[in-house]
Coordinates of C-alpha atoms in Angstrom, one line a residue:
X1 CA 0.0 0.1 0.0
X2 CA 1.1 3.6 -0.7
X3 CA 0.7 5.1 2.6
X4 CA 1.9 8.7 2.0
X5 CA -0.8 10.4 -0.3
X6 CA -4.4 10.0 -1.1
X7 CA -5.3 9.2 -4.7
X8 CA -6.7 12.6 -5.2
X9 CA -3.4 14.2 -4.1
X10 CA -1.3 11.9 -6.3
X11 CA -3.6 12.9 -9.2
X12 CA -3.2 16.7 -8.6
X13 CA 0.5 16.4 -8.4
X14 CA 0.3 16.3 -12.2
X15 CA -0.9 19.9 -12.2
X16 CA 1.7 22.8 -12.6
X17 CA 1.0 24.8 -9.5
X18 CA 3.6 27.5 -10.3
X19 CA 1.9 28.2 -13.5
X20 CA -1.5 28.4 -11.9
X21 CA -0.1 30.9 -9.2
X22 CA 1.2 33.0 -12.1
X23 CA -2.4 33.4 -13.3
X24 CA -3.7 34.0 -9.7
X25 CA -1.1 36.9 -9.5
X26 CA -2.0 38.2 -13.0
X27 CA -5.7 38.6 -11.9
X28 CA -5.1 39.3 -8.2
X29 CA -7.2 36.2 -7.4
X30 CA -6.1 35.9 -3.7
X31 CA -6.7 39.5 -2.8
X32 CA -8.2 39.7 0.8
X33 CA -8.1 35.8 1.0
X34 CA -7.2 34.3 4.3
X35 CA -7.9 30.5 4.2
X36 CA -9.8 29.4 1.0
X37 CA -7.3 30.2 -1.9
X38 CA -7.9 29.9 -5.6
X39 CA -5.9 26.7 -5.6
X40 CA -8.1 25.3 -2.9
X41 CA -11.1 26.4 -4.9
X42 CA -9.9 24.7 -8.0
X43 CA -9.2 21.5 -6.3
X44 CA -12.5 21.5 -4.7
X45 CA -14.3 21.9 -7.9
X46 CA -12.1 19.2 -9.5
X47 CA -13.0 16.9 -6.6
X48 CA -16.7 17.5 -7.4
X49 CA -16.1 16.7 -11.1
X50 CA -14.2 13.6 -10.5
X51 CA -16.6 12.3 -7.8
X52 CA -19.6 13.2 -9.9
X53 CA -21.3 15.4 -7.3
X54 CA -24.8 16.5 -8.4
X55 CA -25.0 19.9 -6.6
X56 CA -23.0 22.2 -4.4
X57 CA -24.7 21.0 -1.2
X58 CA -23.9 17.5 -2.3
X59 CA -20.3 18.5 -2.7
X60 CA -20.1 20.2 0.7
X61 CA -21.7 17.1 2.4
X62 CA -19.0 14.9 0.9
X63 CA -16.2 17.4 2.3
X64 CA -17.9 17.2 5.7
X65 CA -17.7 13.4 5.5
X66 CA -13.9 13.6 4.8
X67 CA -13.2 16.6 7.1
X68 CA -10.1 14.7 8.7
X69 CA -8.5 14.2 5.2
X70 CA -9.3 17.7 3.8
X71 CA -5.9 19.3 4.4
X72 CA -4.0 16.3 2.9
X73 CA -6.5 16.4 -0.1
X74 CA -5.1 20.0 -0.8
X75 CA -8.4 21.7 0.2
X76 CA -7.0 23.9 3.0
X77 CA -7.3 23.4 6.8
X78 CA -10.5 25.3 7.5
X79 CA -14.0 23.7 7.0
X80 CA -15.5 24.6 3.5
X81 CA -18.9 26.2 3.9
X82 CA -21.4 26.2 1.1
X83 CA -21.3 30.0 1.1
X84 CA -17.6 30.1 1.0
X85 CA -17.4 28.1 -2.2
X86 CA -20.5 29.8 -3.8
X87 CA -19.0 33.2 -3.0
X88 CA -15.6 32.2 -4.6
X89 CA -17.3 31.0 -7.7
X90 CA -19.4 34.1 -8.0
X91 CA -16.7 36.7 -7.3
X92 CA -13.2 35.4 -8.4
X93 CA -12.1 36.1 -11.9
X94 CA -13.0 33.2 -14.2
X95 CA -10.1 34.1 -16.3
X96 CA -7.7 32.5 -13.8
X97 CA -9.3 29.1 -14.4
X98 CA -9.8 29.7 -18.2
X99 CA -6.1 30.6 -18.7
X100 CA -5.0 27.6 -16.8
X101 CA -7.4 25.4 -18.9
X102 CA -5.6 26.8 -22.0
X103 CA -2.3 25.9 -20.4
X104 CA -3.5 22.3 -19.7
X105 CA -4.9 22.0 -23.0
X106 CA -1.5 22.9 -24.7
X107 CA 0.4 20.5 -22.5
X108 CA -2.1 17.7 -23.3
X109 CA -1.9 18.4 -27.0
X110 CA 1.9 18.4 -27.0
X111 CA 2.1 15.2 -25.1
X112 CA -0.5 13.2 -26.9
X113 CA 0.2 14.2 -30.5
X114 CA 0.0 11.4 -33.0
X115 CA -0.4 10.9 -36.7
X116 CA -3.7 9.2 -37.5
X117 CA -3.8 10.5 -41.1
X118 CA -0.9 10.4 -43.5
X119 CA -1.0 14.2 -43.8
X120 CA 1.6 16.6 -42.4
X121 CA 0.4 19.4 -40.1
X122 CA -1.9 19.8 -37.2
X123 CA -5.6 19.0 -37.7
X124 CA -8.4 20.5 -35.8
X125 CA -12.2 20.4 -35.7
X126 CA -14.2 23.3 -34.6
X127 CA -17.8 23.0 -33.3
X128 CA -20.1 24.0 -30.6
X129 CA -22.4 22.3 -28.1
X130 CA -25.5 24.0 -26.5
X131 CA -26.0 23.7 -22.8
X132 CA -29.6 24.6 -21.9
X133 CA -30.3 26.6 -18.7
X134 CA -33.4 27.7 -16.9
X135 CA -34.1 31.2 -17.9
X136 CA -35.6 32.1 -14.5
X137 CA -32.5 30.9 -12.6
X138 CA -29.9 32.1 -15.3
X139 CA -31.5 35.3 -16.7
X140 CA -28.2 36.5 -18.3
X141 CA -28.2 33.5 -20.6
X142 CA -31.3 34.4 -22.6
X143 CA -31.6 32.2 -25.7
X144 CA -35.2 32.3 -26.8
X145 CA -38.3 34.0 -25.2
X146 CA -38.7 31.3 -22.7
X147 CA -35.4 29.4 -22.9
X148 CA -31.9 30.0 -21.7
X149 CA -28.5 28.5 -22.6
X150 CA -24.9 28.9 -23.2
X151 CA -22.7 27.5 -26.0
X152 CA -19.2 26.1 -25.6
X153 CA -17.3 26.6 -28.8
X154 CA -14.4 24.1 -28.9
X155 CA -11.3 23.7 -31.1
X156 CA -10.5 20.0 -31.0
X157 CA -7.1 18.5 -31.8
X158 CA -8.3 15.3 -33.6
X159 CA -5.0 13.6 -33.4
X160 CA -4.2 14.2 -29.7
X161 CA -8.0 13.9 -28.9
X162 CA -8.2 16.8 -26.5
X163 CA -9.4 20.3 -26.8
X164 CA -6.9 22.9 -28.1
X165 CA -9.1 26.1 -27.5
X166 CA -12.6 26.9 -26.3
X167 CA -14.8 30.0 -25.7
X168 CA -18.2 30.3 -24.0
X169 CA -21.0 32.6 -25.3
X170 CA -24.7 32.8 -24.8
X171 CA -26.7 30.2 -26.9
X172 CA -28.2 33.1 -29.0
X173 CA -24.7 33.6 -30.8
X174 CA -24.4 32.1 -34.2
X175 CA -21.8 29.4 -34.4
X176 CA -19.8 31.2 -37.2
X177 CA -19.3 34.4 -35.0
X178 CA -16.9 32.4 -32.7
X179 CA -14.5 31.7 -35.7
X180 CA -13.0 35.1 -35.1
X181 CA -11.6 34.1 -31.6
X182 CA -9.5 31.2 -33.2
X183 CA -5.8 31.8 -33.5
X184 CA -5.0 30.1 -36.7
X185 CA -1.6 28.2 -37.2
X186 CA 0.2 28.0 -40.5
X187 CA 0.1 24.7 -42.3
X188 CA -2.7 23.4 -40.0
X189 CA -6.0 21.9 -41.1
X190 CA -9.3 23.2 -39.7
X191 CA -12.4 21.2 -40.2
X192 CA -16.0 22.7 -40.0
X193 CA -19.6 21.6 -40.6
X194 CA -21.8 23.8 -42.8
X195 CA -22.8 26.1 -40.0
X196 CA -19.3 27.7 -40.3
X197 CA -19.6 29.1 -43.9
X198 CA -18.3 32.5 -43.1
X199 CA -16.2 33.3 -46.2
X200 CA -14.6 36.2 -44.4
X201 CA -13.2 33.8 -41.8
X202 CA -12.4 31.2 -44.4
X203 CA -10.3 33.7 -46.3
X204 CA -8.5 34.6 -43.1
X205 CA -7.6 31.0 -42.7
X206 CA -6.4 31.0 -46.4
X207 CA -4.2 34.1 -45.8
X208 CA -2.5 32.6 -42.7
X209 CA -1.2 29.8 -44.9
X210 CA -3.6 27.3 -43.2
X211 CA -6.2 25.1 -44.8
X212 CA -9.9 24.6 -44.2
X213 CA -12.2 21.8 -45.1
X214 CA -15.9 22.9 -44.6
X215 CA -19.1 21.2 -45.8
X216 CA -21.0 23.4 -48.3
X217 CA -24.5 24.6 -48.0
X218 CA -27.0 23.6 -50.8
X219 CA -27.7 27.2 -51.8
X220 CA -24.0 28.0 -52.7
X221 CA -23.5 30.2 -55.7
X222 CA -20.4 29.5 -57.7
X223 CA -19.0 29.2 -61.1
X224 CA -16.5 26.4 -62.2
X225 CA -13.1 27.6 -63.3
X226 CA -11.7 24.2 -64.1
X227 CA -12.2 20.6 -63.2
X228 CA -10.6 17.2 -63.2
X229 CA -11.9 14.5 -65.6
X230 CA -10.5 11.4 -64.0
X231 CA -11.5 10.8 -60.4
X232 CA -11.2 8.0 -57.9
X233 CA -14.2 5.9 -56.8
X234 CA -16.8 7.8 -54.8
X235 CA -15.5 11.1 -55.9
X236 CA -18.3 12.7 -58.1
X237 CA -16.7 16.2 -58.6
X238 CA -13.2 17.7 -58.0
X239 CA -13.3 21.2 -59.3
X240 CA -11.7 24.7 -58.9
X241 CA -14.5 27.2 -58.3
X242 CA -15.2 30.9 -57.6
X243 CA -17.9 32.5 -55.7
X244 CA -20.4 34.4 -57.8
X245 CA -22.6 36.1 -55.0
X246 CA -21.6 39.8 -54.6
X247 CA -21.0 39.8 -50.9
X248 CA -19.4 36.3 -50.8
X249 CA -17.1 37.0 -53.7
X250 CA -16.0 40.2 -52.0
X251 CA -15.2 38.3 -48.7
X252 CA -13.4 35.4 -50.6
X253 CA -12.1 36.9 -53.9
X254 CA -9.9 33.9 -54.8
X255 CA -10.8 30.4 -56.2
X256 CA -10.9 27.3 -54.0
X257 CA -11.7 23.6 -54.5
X258 CA -15.1 21.9 -54.5
X259 CA -15.2 18.2 -53.9
X260 CA -18.4 16.0 -54.1
X261 CA -18.2 12.8 -52.3
X262 CA -20.6 9.8 -52.3
X263 CA -20.8 7.8 -49.1
X264 CA -21.8 4.3 -50.0
X265 CA -22.6 3.1 -46.5
X266 CA -25.2 5.8 -45.8
X267 CA -26.2 6.3 -49.5
X268 CA -25.5 10.1 -49.3
X269 CA -23.7 12.8 -51.1
X270 CA -21.5 15.4 -49.5
X271 CA -20.1 18.6 -50.9
X272 CA -16.9 20.0 -49.3
X273 CA -15.0 23.3 -49.9
X274 CA -11.3 23.5 -49.3
X275 CA -8.3 25.6 -50.2
X276 CA -6.1 22.5 -49.7
X277 CA -5.3 21.9 -53.4
X278 CA -2.3 19.6 -52.6
X279 CA -4.5 16.9 -51.1
X280 CA -6.3 14.1 -53.0
X281 CA -10.1 14.3 -53.0
X282 CA -10.3 11.2 -50.8
X283 CA -8.0 12.8 -48.2
X284 CA -10.4 15.7 -48.1
X285 CA -13.3 13.4 -47.4
X286 CA -11.4 11.5 -44.8
X287 CA -10.3 14.7 -43.0
X288 CA -14.0 15.7 -42.7
X289 CA -14.8 12.2 -41.4
X290 CA -12.5 12.9 -38.5
X291 CA -14.7 15.9 -37.5
X292 CA -17.0 13.3 -35.8
X293 CA -14.4 13.0 -33.0
X294 CA -15.4 16.4 -31.6
X295 CA -19.0 15.2 -31.4
X296 CA -17.9 12.2 -29.4
X297 CA -15.9 14.6 -27.1
X298 CA -19.1 16.7 -26.5
X299 CA -21.1 13.5 -25.8
X300 CA -18.5 12.1 -23.5
X301 CA -17.9 15.3 -21.4
X302 CA -21.7 15.8 -21.0
X303 CA -22.2 12.3 -19.8
X304 CA -19.2 11.9 -17.4
X305 CA -18.4 15.4 -16.1
X306 CA -20.5 18.3 -14.7
X307 CA -21.3 20.8 -17.3
X308 CA -25.1 20.5 -17.6
X309 CA -25.8 21.0 -13.9
X310 CA -24.1 24.0 -12.4
X311 CA -23.2 24.8 -8.9
X312 CA -23.8 28.4 -9.2
X313 CA -26.2 30.7 -11.2
X314 CA -23.9 33.6 -12.2
X315 CA -22.1 33.8 -15.6
X316 CA -18.8 33.8 -13.6
X317 CA -19.7 30.6 -11.7
X318 CA -20.8 28.9 -15.0
X319 CA -17.6 29.8 -16.8
X320 CA -15.4 28.6 -13.9
X321 CA -17.2 25.2 -13.8
X322 CA -16.8 24.7 -17.5
X323 CA -13.1 25.6 -17.2
X324 CA -12.5 23.2 -14.4
X325 CA -14.4 20.5 -16.3
X326 CA -11.9 20.9 -19.2
X327 CA -9.0 21.1 -16.8
X328 CA -10.1 17.7 -15.3
X329 CA -10.5 16.1 -18.7
X330 CA -7.0 17.3 -19.9
X331 CA -5.5 16.1 -16.5
X332 CA -7.0 12.6 -17.0
X333 CA -5.6 12.7 -20.6
X334 CA -2.1 13.8 -19.3
X335 CA -2.1 11.0 -16.6
X336 CA -3.1 8.4 -19.3
X337 CA -0.2 9.5 -21.3
X338 CA 2.5 9.9 -18.6
X339 CA 1.6 6.6 -16.9
X340 CA 1.2 4.8 -20.3
X341 CA -2.2 3.6 -19.3
X342 CA -3.8 1.1 -21.6
X343 CA -7.3 2.0 -20.5
X344 CA -10.0 4.3 -21.9
X345 CA -10.7 7.7 -20.6
X346 CA -13.9 6.5 -19.2
X347 CA -12.3 3.6 -17.3
X348 CA -9.7 6.0 -15.8
X349 CA -12.4 8.4 -14.7
X350 CA -14.6 5.7 -13.2
X351 CA -11.6 4.1 -11.3
X352 CA -10.7 7.5 -9.9
X353 CA -14.3 8.5 -8.9
X354 CA -14.4 5.7 -6.4
X355 CA -10.9 5.9 -5.1
X356 CA -10.1 9.6 -4.5
X357 CA -9.8 9.2 -0.8
X358 CA -7.9 5.9 -0.8
X359 CA -4.1 5.7 -0.2
X360 CA -3.4 3.3 -3.0
X361 CA -0.5 4.1 -5.3
X362 CA -1.9 5.3 -8.8
X363 CA 0.0 2.5 -10.6
X364 CA -1.4 -0.2 -8.3
X365 CA -4.9 1.4 -8.7
X366 CA -5.0 1.1 -12.5
X367 CA -3.0 -2.3 -12.6
X368 CA -5.3 -4.1 -10.1
X369 CA -8.6 -2.7 -11.1
X370 CA -10.4 -5.0 -13.7
X371 CA -13.0 -3.3 -15.9
X372 CA -14.6 -5.4 -18.6
X373 CA -17.1 -4.4 -21.3
X374 CA -16.6 -0.7 -20.8
X375 CA -17.5 1.7 -23.7
X376 CA -14.9 4.4 -24.3
X377 CA -14.7 7.6 -26.3
X378 CA -14.4 5.6 -29.6
X379 CA -17.5 3.4 -29.1
X380 CA -17.9 1.3 -32.3
X381 CA -21.8 1.6 -32.0
X382 CA -21.7 5.4 -32.8
X383 CA -23.7 6.6 -35.7
X384 CA -22.3 7.2 -39.1
X385 CA -19.4 9.4 -39.5
X386 CA -21.0 11.8 -41.7
X387 CA -24.2 12.5 -39.8

């Protein structure tokens, strides 16, 4: 038995506390704080994420049950009252946790990078997921006349299989408006569905020497400049085109590529737009297939972490909870990599959730626990990739 540290403390040892403290100083997060610091606050929220607590009251009851272990779990010496945590989530700058989430995402992406397609360069999928909220409880998150909600817009590294960037807006914001917040990298590929047909932003990608693959809308107006006559199986069209609409042509004045692909399995046809003229048409279709990984990520994080039920009603509290959920996800991904665990993310999370206050060594914990028939992020029973 590993008698020195609890499992939760061993897990949080993978976090860079020095970097976190830099963000705390940047936003003056611990000003006037005597006991419950920003670090204690983040660990308390992470404990709730990992232990699958349903509410703030539920989380505080758990802390009270483990009061004797609290200090060694990293939660401070003083008892944590419900009002203490609620006030911290309401008043402390959410950017402390958001910036640390960006740091964790970068670390996870660098460590877990692979090459799942024989195409050089980073590959990202960008999409959003809507989180419904009660308008009476969250009046700042107005969506429709009687509905509330927020959107989490995520740039997902499809090879590392972790988020690389995210931003949170109210659900009333159109998906394409979030494209302006992305910092595009040269020689990287960005994959979008047809909600992201902002030709102004697509041209910005082109000007940064990056590449986009986006599914075209049915009402696209264009003229063909030239086309290929010989095409591989399932490729119906591979042509160079220019936009003909007055506004769209002004936003994207150059030509780009249009690829029509027939998916035999689902008996459907898909039209893609891309500026990646160096790729084969099948590579363009295969890149878009990988966009489904971000849908799996949204499904996974909604099912296994707490981003649908919030422990605070202010915008600041919601943003902190979403940031901590992403930090937790990235931490599990980093632990998987550093410990070379041959287990799914779901398995790792489930094992941790029932062992946070044990004193078992992490290696023994994962080696001795036997999980069978567990579905992971890449469940083979998922719907078709082009849905």
